[in-house]
XYZ file of C-alpha atoms in Angstrom:
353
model
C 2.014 -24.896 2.098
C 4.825 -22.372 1.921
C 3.905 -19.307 -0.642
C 7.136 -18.256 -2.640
C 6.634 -14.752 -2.859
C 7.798 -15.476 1.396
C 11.059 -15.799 0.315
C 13.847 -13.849 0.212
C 16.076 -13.928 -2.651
C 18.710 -15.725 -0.440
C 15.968 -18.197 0.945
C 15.050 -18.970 -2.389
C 18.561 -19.551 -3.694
C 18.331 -22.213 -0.701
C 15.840 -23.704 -1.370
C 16.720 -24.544 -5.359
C 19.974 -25.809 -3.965
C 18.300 -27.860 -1.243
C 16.275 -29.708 -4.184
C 19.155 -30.264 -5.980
C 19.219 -27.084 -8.707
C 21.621 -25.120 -9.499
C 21.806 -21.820 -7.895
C 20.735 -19.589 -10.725
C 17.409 -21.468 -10.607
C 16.133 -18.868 -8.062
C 16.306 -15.708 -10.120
C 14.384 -17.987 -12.944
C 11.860 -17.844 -10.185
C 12.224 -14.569 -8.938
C 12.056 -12.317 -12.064
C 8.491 -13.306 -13.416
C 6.937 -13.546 -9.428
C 7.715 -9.979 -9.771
C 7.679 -9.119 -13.014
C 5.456 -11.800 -14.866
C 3.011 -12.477 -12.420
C 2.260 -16.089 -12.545
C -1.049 -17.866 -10.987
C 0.547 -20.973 -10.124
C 4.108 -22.433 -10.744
C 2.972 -24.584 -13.417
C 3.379 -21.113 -14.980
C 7.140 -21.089 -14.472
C 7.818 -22.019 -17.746
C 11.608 -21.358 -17.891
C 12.288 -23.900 -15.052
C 12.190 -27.960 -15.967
C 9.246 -29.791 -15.446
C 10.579 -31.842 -13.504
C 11.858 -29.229 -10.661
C 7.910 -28.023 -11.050
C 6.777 -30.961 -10.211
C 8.999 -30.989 -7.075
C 7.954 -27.935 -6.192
C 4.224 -28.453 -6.232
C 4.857 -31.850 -4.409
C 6.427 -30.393 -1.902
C 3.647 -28.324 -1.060
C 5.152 -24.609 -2.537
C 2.965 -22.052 -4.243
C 2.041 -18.875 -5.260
C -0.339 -16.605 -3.290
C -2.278 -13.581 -5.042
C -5.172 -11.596 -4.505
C -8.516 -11.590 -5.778
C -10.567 -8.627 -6.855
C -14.249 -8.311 -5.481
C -14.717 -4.645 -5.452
C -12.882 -2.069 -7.659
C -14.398 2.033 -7.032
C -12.520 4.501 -8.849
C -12.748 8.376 -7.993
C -14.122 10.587 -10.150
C -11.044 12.088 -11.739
C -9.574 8.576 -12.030
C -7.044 9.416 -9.773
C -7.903 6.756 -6.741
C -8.510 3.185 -7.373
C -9.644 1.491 -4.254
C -9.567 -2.301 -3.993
C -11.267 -4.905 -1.779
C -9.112 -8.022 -2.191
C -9.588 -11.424 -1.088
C -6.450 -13.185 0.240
C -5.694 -17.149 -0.457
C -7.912 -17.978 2.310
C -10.496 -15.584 1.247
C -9.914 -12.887 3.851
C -10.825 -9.016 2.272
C -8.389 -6.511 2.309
C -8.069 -3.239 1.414
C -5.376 -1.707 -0.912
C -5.569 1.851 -2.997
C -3.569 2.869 -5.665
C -3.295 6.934 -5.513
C -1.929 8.975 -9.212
C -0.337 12.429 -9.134
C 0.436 13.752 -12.837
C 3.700 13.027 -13.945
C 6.484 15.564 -12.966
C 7.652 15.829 -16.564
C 6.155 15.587 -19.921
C 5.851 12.327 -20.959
C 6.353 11.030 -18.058
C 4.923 7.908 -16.245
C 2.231 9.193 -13.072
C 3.108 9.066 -9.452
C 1.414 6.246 -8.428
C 1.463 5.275 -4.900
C -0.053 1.961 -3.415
C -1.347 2.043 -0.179
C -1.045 -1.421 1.668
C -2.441 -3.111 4.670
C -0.460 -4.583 7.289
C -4.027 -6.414 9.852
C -6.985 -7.321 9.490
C -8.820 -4.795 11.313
C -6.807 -2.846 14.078
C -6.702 -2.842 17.720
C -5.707 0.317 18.430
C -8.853 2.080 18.578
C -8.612 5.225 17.130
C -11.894 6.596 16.727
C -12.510 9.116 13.877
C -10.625 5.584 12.354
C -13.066 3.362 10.329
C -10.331 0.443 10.390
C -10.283 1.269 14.059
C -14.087 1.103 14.677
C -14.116 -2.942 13.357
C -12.322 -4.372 15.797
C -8.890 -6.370 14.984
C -8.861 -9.754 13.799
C -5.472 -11.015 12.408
C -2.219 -9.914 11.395
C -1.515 -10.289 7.432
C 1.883 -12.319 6.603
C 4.349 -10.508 4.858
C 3.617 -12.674 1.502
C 0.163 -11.468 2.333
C 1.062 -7.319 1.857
C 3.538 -8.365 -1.319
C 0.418 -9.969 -2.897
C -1.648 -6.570 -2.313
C 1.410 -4.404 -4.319
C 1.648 -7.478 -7.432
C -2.036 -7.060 -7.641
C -1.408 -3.511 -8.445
C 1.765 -3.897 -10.402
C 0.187 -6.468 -12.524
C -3.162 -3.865 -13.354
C -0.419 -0.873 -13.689
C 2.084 -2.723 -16.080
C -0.915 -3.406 -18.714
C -1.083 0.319 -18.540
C 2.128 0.902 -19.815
C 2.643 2.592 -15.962
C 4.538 1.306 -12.398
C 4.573 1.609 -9.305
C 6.489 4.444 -7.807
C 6.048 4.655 -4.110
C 4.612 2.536 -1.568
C 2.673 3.585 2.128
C 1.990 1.549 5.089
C -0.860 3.481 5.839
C -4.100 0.921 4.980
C -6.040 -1.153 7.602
C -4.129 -2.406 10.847
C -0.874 -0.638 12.621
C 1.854 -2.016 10.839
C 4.531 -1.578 14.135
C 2.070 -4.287 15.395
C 2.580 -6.859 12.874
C 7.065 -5.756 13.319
C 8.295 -9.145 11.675
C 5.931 -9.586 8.570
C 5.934 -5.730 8.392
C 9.534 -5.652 7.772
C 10.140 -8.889 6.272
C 7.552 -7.591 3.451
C 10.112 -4.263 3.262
C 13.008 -6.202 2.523
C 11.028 -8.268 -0.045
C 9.697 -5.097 -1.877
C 12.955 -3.195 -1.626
C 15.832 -6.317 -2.600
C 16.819 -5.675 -5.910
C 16.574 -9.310 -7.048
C 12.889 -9.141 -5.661
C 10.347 -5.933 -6.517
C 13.080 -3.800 -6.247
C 11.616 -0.651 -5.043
C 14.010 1.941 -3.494
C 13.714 2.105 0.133
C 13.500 6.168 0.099
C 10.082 5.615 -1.914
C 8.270 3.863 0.948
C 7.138 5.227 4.138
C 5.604 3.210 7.411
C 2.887 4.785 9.417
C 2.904 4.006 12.635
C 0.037 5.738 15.556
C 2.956 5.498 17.744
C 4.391 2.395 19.089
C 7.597 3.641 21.043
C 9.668 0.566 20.722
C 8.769 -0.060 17.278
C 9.790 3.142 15.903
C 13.692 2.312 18.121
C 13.396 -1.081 16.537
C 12.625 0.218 13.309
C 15.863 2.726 13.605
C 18.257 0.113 13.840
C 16.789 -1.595 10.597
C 19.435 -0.027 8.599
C 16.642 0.959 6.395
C 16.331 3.958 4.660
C 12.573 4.716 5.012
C 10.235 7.322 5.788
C 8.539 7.163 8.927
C 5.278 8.424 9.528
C 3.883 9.370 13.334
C 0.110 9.703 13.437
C 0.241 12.043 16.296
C -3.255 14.003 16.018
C -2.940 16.336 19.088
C -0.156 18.134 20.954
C -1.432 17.298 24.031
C -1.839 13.952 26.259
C -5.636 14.863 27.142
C -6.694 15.143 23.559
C -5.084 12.362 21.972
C -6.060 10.255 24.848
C -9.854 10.761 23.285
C -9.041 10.260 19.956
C -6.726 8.092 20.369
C -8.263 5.125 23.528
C -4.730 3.123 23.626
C -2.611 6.181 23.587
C -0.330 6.240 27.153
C -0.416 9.271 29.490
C 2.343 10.799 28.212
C 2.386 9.490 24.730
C 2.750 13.090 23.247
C 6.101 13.943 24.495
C 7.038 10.334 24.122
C 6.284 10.012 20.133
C 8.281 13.711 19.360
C 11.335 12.528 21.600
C 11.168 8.582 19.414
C 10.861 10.904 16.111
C 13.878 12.646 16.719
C 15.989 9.571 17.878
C 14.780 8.404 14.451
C 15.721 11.356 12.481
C 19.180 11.146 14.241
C 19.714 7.314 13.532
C 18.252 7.086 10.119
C 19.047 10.614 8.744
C 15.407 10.640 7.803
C 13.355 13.481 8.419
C 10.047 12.173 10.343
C 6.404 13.141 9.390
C 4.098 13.594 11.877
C 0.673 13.067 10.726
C -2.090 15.199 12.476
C -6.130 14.357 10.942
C -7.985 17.469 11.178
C -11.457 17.089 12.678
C -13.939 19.828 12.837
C -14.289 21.152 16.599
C -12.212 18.894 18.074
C -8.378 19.588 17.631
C -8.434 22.049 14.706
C -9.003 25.520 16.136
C -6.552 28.425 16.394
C -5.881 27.473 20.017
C -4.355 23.941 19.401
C -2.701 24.909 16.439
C -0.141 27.222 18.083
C -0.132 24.523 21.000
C 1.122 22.152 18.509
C 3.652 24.950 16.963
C 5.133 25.166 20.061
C 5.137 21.389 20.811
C 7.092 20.940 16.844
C 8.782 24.197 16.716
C 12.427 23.838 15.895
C 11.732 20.157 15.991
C 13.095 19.545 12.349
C 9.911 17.510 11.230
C 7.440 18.080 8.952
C 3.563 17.916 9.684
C 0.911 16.322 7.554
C -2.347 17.844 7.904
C -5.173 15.849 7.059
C -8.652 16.922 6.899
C -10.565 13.982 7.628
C -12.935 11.636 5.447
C -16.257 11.318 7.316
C -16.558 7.551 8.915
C -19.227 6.068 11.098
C -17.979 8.324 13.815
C -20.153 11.431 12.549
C -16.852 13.303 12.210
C -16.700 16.500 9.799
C -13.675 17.832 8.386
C -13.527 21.662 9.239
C -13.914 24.170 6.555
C -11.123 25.078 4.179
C -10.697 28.547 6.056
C -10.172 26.546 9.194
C -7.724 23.935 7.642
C -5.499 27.287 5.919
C -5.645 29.244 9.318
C -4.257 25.984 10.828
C -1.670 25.426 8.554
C -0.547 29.328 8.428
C -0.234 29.335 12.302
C 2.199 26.432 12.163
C 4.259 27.611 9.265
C 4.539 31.098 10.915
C 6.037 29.325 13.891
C 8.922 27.806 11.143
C 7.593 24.123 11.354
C 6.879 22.542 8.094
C 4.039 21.856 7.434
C 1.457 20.536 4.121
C -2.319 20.002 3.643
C -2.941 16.249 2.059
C -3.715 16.864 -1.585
C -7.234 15.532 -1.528
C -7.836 12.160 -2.972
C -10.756 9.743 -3.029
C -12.785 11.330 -0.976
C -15.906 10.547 -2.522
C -15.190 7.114 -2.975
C -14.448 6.462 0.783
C -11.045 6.037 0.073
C -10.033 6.209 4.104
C -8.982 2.696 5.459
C -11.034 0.283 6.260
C -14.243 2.335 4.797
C -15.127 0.174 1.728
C -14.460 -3.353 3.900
C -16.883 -1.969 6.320
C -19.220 -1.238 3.599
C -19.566 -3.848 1.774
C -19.734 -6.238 4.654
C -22.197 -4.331 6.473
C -24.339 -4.570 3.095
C -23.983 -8.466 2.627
């Protein structure tokens, strides 16, 4: 069984050809998988029945997602979805809404994909991390996750504006489906979002983030770096190398200087562990001059026990590094009180069946 949202536009065109349709066949196919929405391709209604037909025999068809659990925050901001796959496997995917930038405008609204099925990296303030990894998703896989949302958004009158490789599983870990699921999200004759409005998270998987340069892709990249030293991040962070510190600022900057794309490094505040005074001008002198920007994130509380440190502590932070010239934001928070960290509702609702 081959799912068609798989395909590339050019595949596609292939394929109609190889059945013996003409070429414009595939964009009859292509505009309502991504704009439509079908269940099934007896739902392709513009294409001939007989071509249908062909298409189900040969064993073609279209993947989606099923809703189980929907939570919504309680500004209405952060919708946070357990889907099941085709083959019934749950997934997480969120869909985060800023206001709009102008009046009348359409919202911000920014879906946050998964890439595995758990994660094997280990990271343990991580509630993703604390299950374990089971499979890699297939690029059809994380499109289905972003139609799910398109398809709820549209019937708003809304769309989707960005998209973040930041849900369950290191995406640099699953490279091919990662990246074939870019190119299907980002070709015009596909979802057609602009590259600039996606980013990939990565917890730092050197020769990912060189492969990833050489994409000729022009997306944000996201370093989940967490400490400026090698001791630290070696306890929050179990797979981390001995000198992964110095390793992911040196891959950042290669990546800034391939790409052109300034590179976020990601740093989850945890109370009492890596966000007093101390660190923070460890960590300005680590970035300082460096060009990036820093993401400060002030942690949602997991199974791990961990707290997020007070708002004095998180500003204190933040001034230290922007005193030291290195840009630097706190997370707007969002979600928080519908455990809107990866892999949080998953475990939940599992752990309750």
């Amino acid at each position: 069984m081959t799912d068609l949202y798989r395909l590339l536009p050019e595949e596609m065109e292939k394929l109609v050809m190889d059945i013996g349709q003409p070429r414009y066949r595939a964009d009859q196919i292509l505009y309502p998988l991504y704009y439509k929405f079908p269940k099934n391709i007896s739902d392709l209604k513009q294409l001939p029945t007989a071509m249908r037909d062909k298409l189900i025999a040969d064993g073609y068809t279209i993947g989606s997602a099923t809703e189980t659990h929907r939570i919504v925050s309680d500004d209405g901001d952060t919708t946070k979805l357990l889907l099941n796959l085709t083959d019934g496997t749950p997934v997480e995917t969120v869909l985060i809404q800023y206001e709009p930038t102008k009046i009348g405008g359409h919202p911000r609204s920014t879906i946050c994909v998964s890439t595995q099925v758990g994660c094997a990296m280990g990271c343990i303030f991580c509630a993703t991390g604390q299950m374990g990894f089971e499979r890699n998703l297939k690029a059809e896989e994380i499109v289905a996750q972003v139609i799910h949302f398109a398809n709820l958004l549209q019937q708003r009158g809304q769309h989707i504006t960005n998209l973040v490789f930041m849900g369950m599983g290191e995406p640099l870990a699953n490279y091919d489906e990662t990246i074939r699921a870019v190119r299907l999200l980002t070709h015009p004759r596909g979802f057609g979002i602009g590259q600039r409005n996606i980013t990939i998270s990565t917890i730092g998987i050197i020769s990912g983030i060189d492969k990833l340069a050489e994409e000729d892709l022009q997306i944000g990249l996201a370093i989940s770096l967490h400490a400026p030293n090698d001791e630290l991040r070696k306890q929050l962070v179990p797979t981390a190398g001995p000198h992964s510190v110095n390793e992911l600022v040196a891959a950042g900057k290669r990546y800034f200087k391939r790409t052109g794309r300034r590179v976020t490094f990601e740093y989850a505040l945890i109370e009492n562990i890596n966000d007093s005074q101390e660190i923070a001008k460890e960590l300005a002198l680590l970035l300082e001059g460096n060009g990036s920007h820093v993401n400060l994130i002030p942690i949602n509380s997991t199974a791990g026990n961990f707290q997020r440190p007070s708002k004095k502590s998180i500003l204190e932070f933040e001034r230290i590094l922007l005193k030291s010239n290195v840009n630097c934001t706190v997370r707007v928070e969002k979600g928080s009180e519908i455990s809107a960290a990866c892999g949080q509702l998953r475990t939940d609702i599992i752990s309750n069946a």
